[in-house]
Tab-separated table of C-alpha atoms and ligand atoms in Angstrom:
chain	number	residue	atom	x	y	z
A	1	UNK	CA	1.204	5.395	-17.781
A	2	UNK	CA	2.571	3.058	-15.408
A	3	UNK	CA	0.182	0.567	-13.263
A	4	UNK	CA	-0.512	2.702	-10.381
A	5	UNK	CA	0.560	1.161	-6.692
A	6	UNK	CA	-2.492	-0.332	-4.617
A	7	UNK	CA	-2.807	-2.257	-1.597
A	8	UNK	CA	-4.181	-4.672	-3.761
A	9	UNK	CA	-0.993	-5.190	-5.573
A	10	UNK	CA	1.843	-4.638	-3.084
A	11	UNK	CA	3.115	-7.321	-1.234
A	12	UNK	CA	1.612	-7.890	2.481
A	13	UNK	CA	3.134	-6.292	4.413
A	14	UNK	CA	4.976	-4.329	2.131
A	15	UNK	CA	8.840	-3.828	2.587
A	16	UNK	CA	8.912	-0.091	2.445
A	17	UNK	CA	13.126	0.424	2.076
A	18	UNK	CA	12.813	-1.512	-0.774
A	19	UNK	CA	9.867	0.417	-2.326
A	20	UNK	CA	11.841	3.498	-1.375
A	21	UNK	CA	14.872	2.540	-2.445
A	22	UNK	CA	15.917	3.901	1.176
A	23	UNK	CA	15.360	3.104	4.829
A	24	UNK	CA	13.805	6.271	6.140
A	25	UNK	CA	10.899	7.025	8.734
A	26	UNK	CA	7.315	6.493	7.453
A	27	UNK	CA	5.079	9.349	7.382
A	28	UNK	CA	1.337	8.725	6.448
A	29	UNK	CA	-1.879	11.219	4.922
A	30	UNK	CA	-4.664	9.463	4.595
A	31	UNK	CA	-7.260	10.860	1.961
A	32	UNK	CA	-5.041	13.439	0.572
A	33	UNK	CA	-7.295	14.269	-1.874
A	34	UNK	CA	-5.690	16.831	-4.633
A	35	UNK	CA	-2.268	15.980	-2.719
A	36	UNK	CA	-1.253	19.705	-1.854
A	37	UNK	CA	-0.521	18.924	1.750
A	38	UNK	CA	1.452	15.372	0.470
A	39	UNK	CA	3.734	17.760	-1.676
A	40	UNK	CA	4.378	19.836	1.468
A	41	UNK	CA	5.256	16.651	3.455
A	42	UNK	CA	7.467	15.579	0.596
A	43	UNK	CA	9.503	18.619	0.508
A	44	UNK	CA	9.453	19.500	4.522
A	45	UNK	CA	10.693	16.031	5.283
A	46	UNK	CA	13.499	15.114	2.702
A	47	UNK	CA	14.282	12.589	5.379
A	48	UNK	CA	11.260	10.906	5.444
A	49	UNK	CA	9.424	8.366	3.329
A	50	UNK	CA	6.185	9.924	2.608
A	51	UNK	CA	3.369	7.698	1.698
A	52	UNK	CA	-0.576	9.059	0.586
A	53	UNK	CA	-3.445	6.944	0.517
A	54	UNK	CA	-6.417	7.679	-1.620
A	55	UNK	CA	-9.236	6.189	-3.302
A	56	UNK	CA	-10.509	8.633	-5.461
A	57	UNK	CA	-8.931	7.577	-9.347
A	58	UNK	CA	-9.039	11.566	-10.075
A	59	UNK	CA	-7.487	12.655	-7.013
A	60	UNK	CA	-4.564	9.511	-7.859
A	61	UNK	CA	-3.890	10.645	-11.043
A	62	UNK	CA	-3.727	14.401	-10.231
A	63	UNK	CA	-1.314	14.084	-7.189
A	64	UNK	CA	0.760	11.738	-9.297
A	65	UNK	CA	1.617	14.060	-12.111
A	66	UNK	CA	2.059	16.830	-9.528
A	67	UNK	CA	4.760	14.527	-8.040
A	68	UNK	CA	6.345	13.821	-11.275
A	69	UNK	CA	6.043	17.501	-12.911
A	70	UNK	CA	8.054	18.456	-9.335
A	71	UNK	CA	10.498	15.530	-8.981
A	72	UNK	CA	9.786	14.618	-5.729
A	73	UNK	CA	11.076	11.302	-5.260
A	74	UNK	CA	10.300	10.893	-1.830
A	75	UNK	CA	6.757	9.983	-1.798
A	76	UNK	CA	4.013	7.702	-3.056
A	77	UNK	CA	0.384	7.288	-3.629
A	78	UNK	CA	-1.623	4.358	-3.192
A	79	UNK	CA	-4.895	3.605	-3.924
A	80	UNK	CA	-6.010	1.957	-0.848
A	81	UNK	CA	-8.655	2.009	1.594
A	82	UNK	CA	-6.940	2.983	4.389
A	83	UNK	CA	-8.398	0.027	6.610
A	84	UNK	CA	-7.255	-2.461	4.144
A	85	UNK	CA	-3.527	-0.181	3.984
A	86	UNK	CA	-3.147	-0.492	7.950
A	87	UNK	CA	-4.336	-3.893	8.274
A	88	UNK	CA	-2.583	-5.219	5.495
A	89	UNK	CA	0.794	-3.236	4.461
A	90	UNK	CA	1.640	-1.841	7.361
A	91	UNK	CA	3.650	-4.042	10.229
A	92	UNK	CA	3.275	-2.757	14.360
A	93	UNK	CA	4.884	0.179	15.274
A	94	UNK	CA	6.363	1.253	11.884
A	95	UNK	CA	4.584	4.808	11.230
A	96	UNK	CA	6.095	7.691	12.816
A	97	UNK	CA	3.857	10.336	11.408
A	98	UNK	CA	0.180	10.162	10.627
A	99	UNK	CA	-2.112	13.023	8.854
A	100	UNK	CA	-6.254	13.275	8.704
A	101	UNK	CA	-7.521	16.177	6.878
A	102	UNK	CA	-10.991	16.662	6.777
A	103	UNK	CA	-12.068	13.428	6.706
A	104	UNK	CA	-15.511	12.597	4.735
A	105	UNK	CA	-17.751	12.882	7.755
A	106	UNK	CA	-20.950	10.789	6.482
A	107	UNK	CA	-23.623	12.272	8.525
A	108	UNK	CA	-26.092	9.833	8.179
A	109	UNK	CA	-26.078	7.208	11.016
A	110	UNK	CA	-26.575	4.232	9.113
A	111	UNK	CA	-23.294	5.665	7.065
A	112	UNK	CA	-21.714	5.815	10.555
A	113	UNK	CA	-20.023	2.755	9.756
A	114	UNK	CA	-18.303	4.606	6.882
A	115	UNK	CA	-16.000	7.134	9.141
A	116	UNK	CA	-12.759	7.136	9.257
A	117	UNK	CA	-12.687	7.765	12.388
A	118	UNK	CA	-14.189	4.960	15.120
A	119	UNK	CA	-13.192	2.481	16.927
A	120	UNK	CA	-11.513	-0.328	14.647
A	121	UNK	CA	-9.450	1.727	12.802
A	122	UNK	CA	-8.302	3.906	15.595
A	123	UNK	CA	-6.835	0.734	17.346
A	124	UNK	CA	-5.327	-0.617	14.162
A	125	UNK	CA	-3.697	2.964	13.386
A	126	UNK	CA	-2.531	3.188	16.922
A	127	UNK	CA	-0.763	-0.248	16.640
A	128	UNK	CA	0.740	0.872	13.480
A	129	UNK	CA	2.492	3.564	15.207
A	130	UNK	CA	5.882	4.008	16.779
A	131	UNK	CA	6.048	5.298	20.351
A	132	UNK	CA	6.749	9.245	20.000
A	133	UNK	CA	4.788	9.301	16.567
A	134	UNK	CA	2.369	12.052	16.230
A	135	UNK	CA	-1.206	11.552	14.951
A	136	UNK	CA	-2.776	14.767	12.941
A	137	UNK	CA	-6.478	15.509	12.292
A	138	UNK	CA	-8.230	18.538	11.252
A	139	UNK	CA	-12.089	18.498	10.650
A	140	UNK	CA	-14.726	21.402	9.809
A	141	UNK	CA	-17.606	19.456	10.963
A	142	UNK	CA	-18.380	20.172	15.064
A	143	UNK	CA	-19.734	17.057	14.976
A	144	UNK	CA	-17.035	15.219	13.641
A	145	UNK	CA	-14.915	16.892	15.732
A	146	UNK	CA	-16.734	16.428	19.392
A	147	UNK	CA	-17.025	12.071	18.038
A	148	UNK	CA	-13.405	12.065	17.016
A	149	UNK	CA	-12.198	14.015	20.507
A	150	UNK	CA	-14.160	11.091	22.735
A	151	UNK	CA	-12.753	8.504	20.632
A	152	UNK	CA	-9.303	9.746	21.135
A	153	UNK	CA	-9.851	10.392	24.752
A	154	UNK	CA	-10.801	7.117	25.201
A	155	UNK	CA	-7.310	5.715	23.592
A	156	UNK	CA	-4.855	4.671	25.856
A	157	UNK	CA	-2.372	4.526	23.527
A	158	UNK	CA	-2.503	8.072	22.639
A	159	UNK	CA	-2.091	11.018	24.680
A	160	UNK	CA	-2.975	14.385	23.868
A	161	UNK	CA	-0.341	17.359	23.309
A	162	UNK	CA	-2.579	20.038	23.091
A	163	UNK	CA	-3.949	21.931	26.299
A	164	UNK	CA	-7.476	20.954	24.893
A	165	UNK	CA	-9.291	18.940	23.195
A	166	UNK	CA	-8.303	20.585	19.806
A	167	UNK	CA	-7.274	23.758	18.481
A	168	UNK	CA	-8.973	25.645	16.320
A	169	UNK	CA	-5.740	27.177	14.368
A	170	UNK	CA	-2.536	25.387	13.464
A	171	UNK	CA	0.115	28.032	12.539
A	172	UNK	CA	2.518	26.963	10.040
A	173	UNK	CA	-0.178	24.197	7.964
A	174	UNK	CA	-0.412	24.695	4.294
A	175	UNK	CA	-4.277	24.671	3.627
A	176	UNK	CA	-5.670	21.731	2.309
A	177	UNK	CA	-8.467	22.152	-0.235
A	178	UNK	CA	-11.201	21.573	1.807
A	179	UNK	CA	-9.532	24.072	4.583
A	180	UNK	CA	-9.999	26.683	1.995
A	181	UNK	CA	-12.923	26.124	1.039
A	182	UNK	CA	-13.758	26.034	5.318
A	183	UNK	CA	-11.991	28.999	5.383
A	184	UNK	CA	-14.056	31.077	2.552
A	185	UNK	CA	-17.270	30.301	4.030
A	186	UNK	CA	-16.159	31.249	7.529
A	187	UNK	CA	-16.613	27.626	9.031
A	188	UNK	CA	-14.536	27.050	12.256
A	189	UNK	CA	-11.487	24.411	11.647
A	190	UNK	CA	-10.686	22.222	14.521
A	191	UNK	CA	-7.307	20.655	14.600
A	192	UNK	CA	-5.948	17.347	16.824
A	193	UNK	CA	-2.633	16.758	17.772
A	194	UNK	CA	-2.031	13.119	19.954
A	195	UNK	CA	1.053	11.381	20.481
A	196	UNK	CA	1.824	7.408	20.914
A	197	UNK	CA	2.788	7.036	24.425
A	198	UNK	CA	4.393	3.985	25.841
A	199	UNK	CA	0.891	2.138	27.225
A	200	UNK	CA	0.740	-1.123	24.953
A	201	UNK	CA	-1.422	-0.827	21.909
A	202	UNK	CA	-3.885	-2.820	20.780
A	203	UNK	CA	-2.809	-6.459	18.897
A	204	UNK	CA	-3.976	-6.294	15.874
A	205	UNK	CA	-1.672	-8.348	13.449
A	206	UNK	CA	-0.696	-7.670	10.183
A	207	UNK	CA	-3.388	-10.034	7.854
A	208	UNK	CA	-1.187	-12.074	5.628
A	209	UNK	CA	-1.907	-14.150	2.506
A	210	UNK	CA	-3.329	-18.029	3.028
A	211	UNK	CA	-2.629	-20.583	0.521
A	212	UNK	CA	-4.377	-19.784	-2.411
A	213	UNK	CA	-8.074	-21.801	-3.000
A	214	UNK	CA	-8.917	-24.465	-5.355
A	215	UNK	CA	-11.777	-27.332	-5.624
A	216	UNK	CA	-11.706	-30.518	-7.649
A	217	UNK	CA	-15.678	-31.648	-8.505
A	218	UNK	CA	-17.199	-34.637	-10.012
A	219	UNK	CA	-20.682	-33.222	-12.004
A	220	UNK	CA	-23.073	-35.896	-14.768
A	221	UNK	CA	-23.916	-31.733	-15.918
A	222	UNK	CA	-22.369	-29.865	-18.791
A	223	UNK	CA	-21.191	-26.501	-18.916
A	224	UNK	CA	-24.034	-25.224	-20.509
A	225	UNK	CA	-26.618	-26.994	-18.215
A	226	UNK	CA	-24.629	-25.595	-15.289
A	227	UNK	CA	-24.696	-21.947	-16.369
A	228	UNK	CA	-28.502	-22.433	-17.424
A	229	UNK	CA	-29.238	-22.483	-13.886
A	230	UNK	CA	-27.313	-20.306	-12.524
A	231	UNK	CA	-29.420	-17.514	-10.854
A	232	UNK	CA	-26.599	-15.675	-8.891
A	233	UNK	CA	-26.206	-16.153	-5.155
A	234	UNK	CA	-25.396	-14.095	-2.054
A	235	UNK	CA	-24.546	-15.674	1.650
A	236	UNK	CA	-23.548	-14.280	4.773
A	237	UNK	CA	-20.745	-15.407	6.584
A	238	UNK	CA	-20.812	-13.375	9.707
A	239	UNK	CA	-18.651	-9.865	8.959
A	240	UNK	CA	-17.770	-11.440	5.123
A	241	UNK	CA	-20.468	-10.684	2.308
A	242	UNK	CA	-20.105	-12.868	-0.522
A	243	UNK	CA	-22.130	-12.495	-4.168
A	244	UNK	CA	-21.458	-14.532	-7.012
A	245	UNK	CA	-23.022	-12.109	-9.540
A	246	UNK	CA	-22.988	-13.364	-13.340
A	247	UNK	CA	-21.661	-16.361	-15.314
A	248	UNK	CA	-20.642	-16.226	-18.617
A	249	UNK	CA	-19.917	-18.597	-21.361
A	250	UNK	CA	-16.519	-19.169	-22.519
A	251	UNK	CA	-15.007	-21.539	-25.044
A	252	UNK	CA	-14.527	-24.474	-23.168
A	253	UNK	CA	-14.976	-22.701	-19.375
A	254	UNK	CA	-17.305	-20.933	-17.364
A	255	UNK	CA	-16.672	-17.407	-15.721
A	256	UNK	CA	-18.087	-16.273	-12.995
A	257	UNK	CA	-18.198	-12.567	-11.565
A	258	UNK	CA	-17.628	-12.628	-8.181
A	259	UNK	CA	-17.809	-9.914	-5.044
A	260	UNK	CA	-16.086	-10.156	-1.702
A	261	UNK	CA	-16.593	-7.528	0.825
A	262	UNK	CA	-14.602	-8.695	4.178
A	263	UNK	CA	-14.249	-5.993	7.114
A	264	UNK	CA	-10.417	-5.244	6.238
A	265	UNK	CA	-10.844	-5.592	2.260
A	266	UNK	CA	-13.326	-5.658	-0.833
A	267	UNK	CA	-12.528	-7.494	-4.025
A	268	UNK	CA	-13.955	-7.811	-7.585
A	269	UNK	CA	-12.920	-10.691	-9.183
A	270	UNK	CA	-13.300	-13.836	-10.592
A	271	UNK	CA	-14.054	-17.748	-10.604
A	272	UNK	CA	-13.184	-20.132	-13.775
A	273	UNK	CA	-15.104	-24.080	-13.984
A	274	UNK	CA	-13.434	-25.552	-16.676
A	275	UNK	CA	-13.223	-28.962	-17.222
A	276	UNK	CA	-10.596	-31.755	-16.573
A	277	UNK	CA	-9.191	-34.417	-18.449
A	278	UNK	CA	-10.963	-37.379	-16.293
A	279	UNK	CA	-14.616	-37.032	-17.732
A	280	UNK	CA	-16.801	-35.668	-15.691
A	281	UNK	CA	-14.575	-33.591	-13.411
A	282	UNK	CA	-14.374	-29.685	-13.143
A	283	UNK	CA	-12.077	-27.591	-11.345
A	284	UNK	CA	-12.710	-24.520	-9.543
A	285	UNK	CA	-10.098	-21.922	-9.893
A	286	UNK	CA	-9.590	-18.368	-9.345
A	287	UNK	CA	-9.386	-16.229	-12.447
A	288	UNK	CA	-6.556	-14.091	-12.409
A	289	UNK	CA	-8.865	-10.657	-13.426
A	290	UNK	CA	-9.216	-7.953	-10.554
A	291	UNK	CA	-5.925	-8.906	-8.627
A	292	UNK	CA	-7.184	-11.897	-6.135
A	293	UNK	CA	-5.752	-11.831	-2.709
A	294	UNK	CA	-5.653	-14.879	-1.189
A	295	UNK	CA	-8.120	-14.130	1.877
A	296	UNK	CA	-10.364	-16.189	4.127
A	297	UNK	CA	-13.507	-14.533	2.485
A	298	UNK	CA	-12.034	-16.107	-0.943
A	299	UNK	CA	-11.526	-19.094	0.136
A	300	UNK	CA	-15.552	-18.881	1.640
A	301	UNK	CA	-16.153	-17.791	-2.016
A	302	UNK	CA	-14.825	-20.569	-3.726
A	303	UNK	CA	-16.629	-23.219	-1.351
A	304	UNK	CA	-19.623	-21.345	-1.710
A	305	UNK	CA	-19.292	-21.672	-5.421
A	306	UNK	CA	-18.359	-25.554	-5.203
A	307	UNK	CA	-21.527	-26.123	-2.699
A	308	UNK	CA	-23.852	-24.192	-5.373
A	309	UNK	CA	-22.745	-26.189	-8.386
A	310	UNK	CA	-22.611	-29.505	-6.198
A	311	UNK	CA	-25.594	-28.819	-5.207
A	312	UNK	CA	-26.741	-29.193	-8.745
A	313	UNK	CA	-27.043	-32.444	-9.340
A	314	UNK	CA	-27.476	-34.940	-6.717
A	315	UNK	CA	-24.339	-37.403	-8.471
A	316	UNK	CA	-22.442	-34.746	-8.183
A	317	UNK	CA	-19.539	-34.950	-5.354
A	318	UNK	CA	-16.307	-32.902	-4.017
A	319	UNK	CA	-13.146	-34.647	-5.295
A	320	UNK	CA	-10.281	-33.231	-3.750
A	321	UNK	CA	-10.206	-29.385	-2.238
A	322	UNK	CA	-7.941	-26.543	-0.588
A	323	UNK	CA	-10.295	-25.277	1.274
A	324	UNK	CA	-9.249	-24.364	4.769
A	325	UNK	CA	-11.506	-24.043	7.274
A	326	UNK	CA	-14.598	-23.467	4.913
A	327	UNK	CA	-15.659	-27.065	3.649
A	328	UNK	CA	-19.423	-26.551	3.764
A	329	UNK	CA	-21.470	-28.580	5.603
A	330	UNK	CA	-23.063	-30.377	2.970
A	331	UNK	CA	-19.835	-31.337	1.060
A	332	UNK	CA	-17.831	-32.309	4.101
A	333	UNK	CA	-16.940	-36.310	4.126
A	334	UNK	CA	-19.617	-37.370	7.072
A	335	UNK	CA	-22.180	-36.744	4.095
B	401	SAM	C1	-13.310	15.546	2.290
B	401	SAM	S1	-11.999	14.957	1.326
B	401	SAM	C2	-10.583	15.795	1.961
B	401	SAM	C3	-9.439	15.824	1.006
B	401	SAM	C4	-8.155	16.544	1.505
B	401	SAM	N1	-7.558	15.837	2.627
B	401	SAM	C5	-8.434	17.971	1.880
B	401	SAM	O1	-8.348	18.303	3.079
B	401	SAM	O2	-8.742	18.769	0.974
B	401	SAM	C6	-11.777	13.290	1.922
B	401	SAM	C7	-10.878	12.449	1.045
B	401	SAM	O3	-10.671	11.175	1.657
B	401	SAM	C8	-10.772	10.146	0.692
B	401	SAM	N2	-11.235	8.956	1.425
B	401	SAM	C9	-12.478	8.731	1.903
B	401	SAM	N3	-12.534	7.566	2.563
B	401	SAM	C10	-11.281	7.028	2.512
B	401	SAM	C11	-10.698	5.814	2.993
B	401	SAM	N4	-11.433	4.937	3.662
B	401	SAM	N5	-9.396	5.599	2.754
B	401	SAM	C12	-8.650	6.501	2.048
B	401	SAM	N6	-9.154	7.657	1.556
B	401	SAM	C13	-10.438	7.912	1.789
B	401	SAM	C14	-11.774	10.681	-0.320
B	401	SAM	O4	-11.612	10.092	-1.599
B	401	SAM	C15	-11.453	12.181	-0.323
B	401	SAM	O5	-10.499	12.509	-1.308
């Protein structure tokens, strides 16, 4: 099977025509889940480029082959988070269609920061679209529904095209599983409808790719007396969360499991020390497992790793970096 596409591995931003194979207007579901409204976009708008964003593997693979089996060739699926998609694939104004069906409505407040819907992402989706574009949501959930219709009243960017706050039918739709299922057990659908007017939208600018991280580090320790202490770590760095999990012992390197979780993107990947020619000098390099995207939180990573292992041994000092803005403290040249 081929590799599946994932904001992870598409270029940022990604050039669309070129994905395509055609320059065509940009229509968006997010969450499609089995992918039976996607299909309907894909073969309602032949003029369109039709693009589905997902994170469930199951629902991925099951909208795929439904894609393939019908030869529609004018839509994709991506496994994205669709904060990480908007913040980092797609440019200003480029959508000109946007879709929300039934959003996961995490009830519990601490979850709150889970939903789809709020604040952050509604500016960043509103920047995303073209002026004219239409954004769609449908929701079961009363709650959901009475949150998402003061957020979107409190848009400027987006102005409302139905005589109320929602609807609660939308003639024409083809039901979405979870509609259905609404449906069945008698539960009330409420459906949005808002439109990008011509008020200016918020800046949020695509988040590109810095140059990618590396540290050079003079250490008396071996390899195996580094790993031997080695008890994991986890820092803050305001919105970033950074956890270097488990090292492992390879041939003439050390690996190092790594976590990033930075308020546009989460990555799993990893860190390599191996050793350099000039005795007693290491290098700190991404590993190329998991996909690394050249990010501010990696770059925190990687000088969080260099202060830890630094830190070791008091002869131990930085020797050269590419660091950025995140030379700790305690490594920078004043100490
Ligand atoms: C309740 S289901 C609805 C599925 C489908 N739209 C329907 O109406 O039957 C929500 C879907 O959104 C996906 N999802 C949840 N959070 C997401 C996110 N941040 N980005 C993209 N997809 C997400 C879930 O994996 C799930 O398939």
């Amino acid at each position: 099977m081929m590799q599946k596409l994932s904001s992870l591995r598409l270029p940022w931003p990604t050039d669309w025509t070129a994905l395509f194979g055609a320059e065509r207007p940009l229509v968006l579901e997010i969450g499609f889940g089995y992918g039976q409204f996607l299909q309907h976009l894909a073969r309602t708008k032949p003029g369109a480029n039709i693009i589905g964003l997902e994170i469930a593997n199951q629902c991925l693979d099951s909208a795929e082959r439904a894609i393939g089996r019908k030869h529609l060739t004018n839509v994709r699926v991506i496994q994205s988070m669709a904060e990480t998609a908007l913040h980092h694939l797609f440019v200003p104004d480029s959508l000109s269609e946007v879709h929300i069906n039934f959003p996961d409505p995490w009830f519990k407040k601490r979850h709150g920061h889970r939903r789809l819907i709020q604040r952050d992402t509604l500016d960043v989706l509103v920047s995303r679209m073209q002026v004219g574009a239409t954004l769609y949501l449908a929701t079961d959930i009363i709650e959901y529904a009475e949150m998402s219709a003061e957020l979107l009243r409190d848009t400027p960017g987006l102005t409302n095209t139905l005589p109320a706050d929602w609807a609660n039918e939308m003639p024409g739709r083809v039901v979405t599983k979870y509609e259905g299922r609404a449906q069945r057990d008698g539960r009330s659908c409420y459906y949005f409808a808002y439109q990008r007017n011509d008020r200016p939208a918020p800046n949020v600018p695509v988040i590109k790719e810095i140059e990618m991280t590396h540290v050079v580090f003079q250490s008396p320790l071996n390899l195996d007396e580094m790993l031997a202490r080695f008890e994991g770590v986890e820092q803050k760095f305001g919105d970033t969360i950074v956890r270097l999990l488990h090292g492992y012992r390879g041939r003439n390197v050390l690996l190092f499991e790594v976590y990033i979780h930075e308020p546009t993107i989460d990555q799993h990947v990893s860190f390599v020390v191996s050793p350099r020619e000039t005795q007693q000098e290491y290098t700190i390099k991404v590993g190329t497992m998991g996909y690394p995207r050249s990010t501010p939180g990696l770059q925190q990573a990687v000088a969080l790793m260099a202060e830890w292992v630094i830190g070791l041994s008091p002869d131990a000092k930085m020797v050269k970096h590419k660091l950025g803005d995140y030379v700790p403290e305690s490594l920078s040249e004043e100490n």
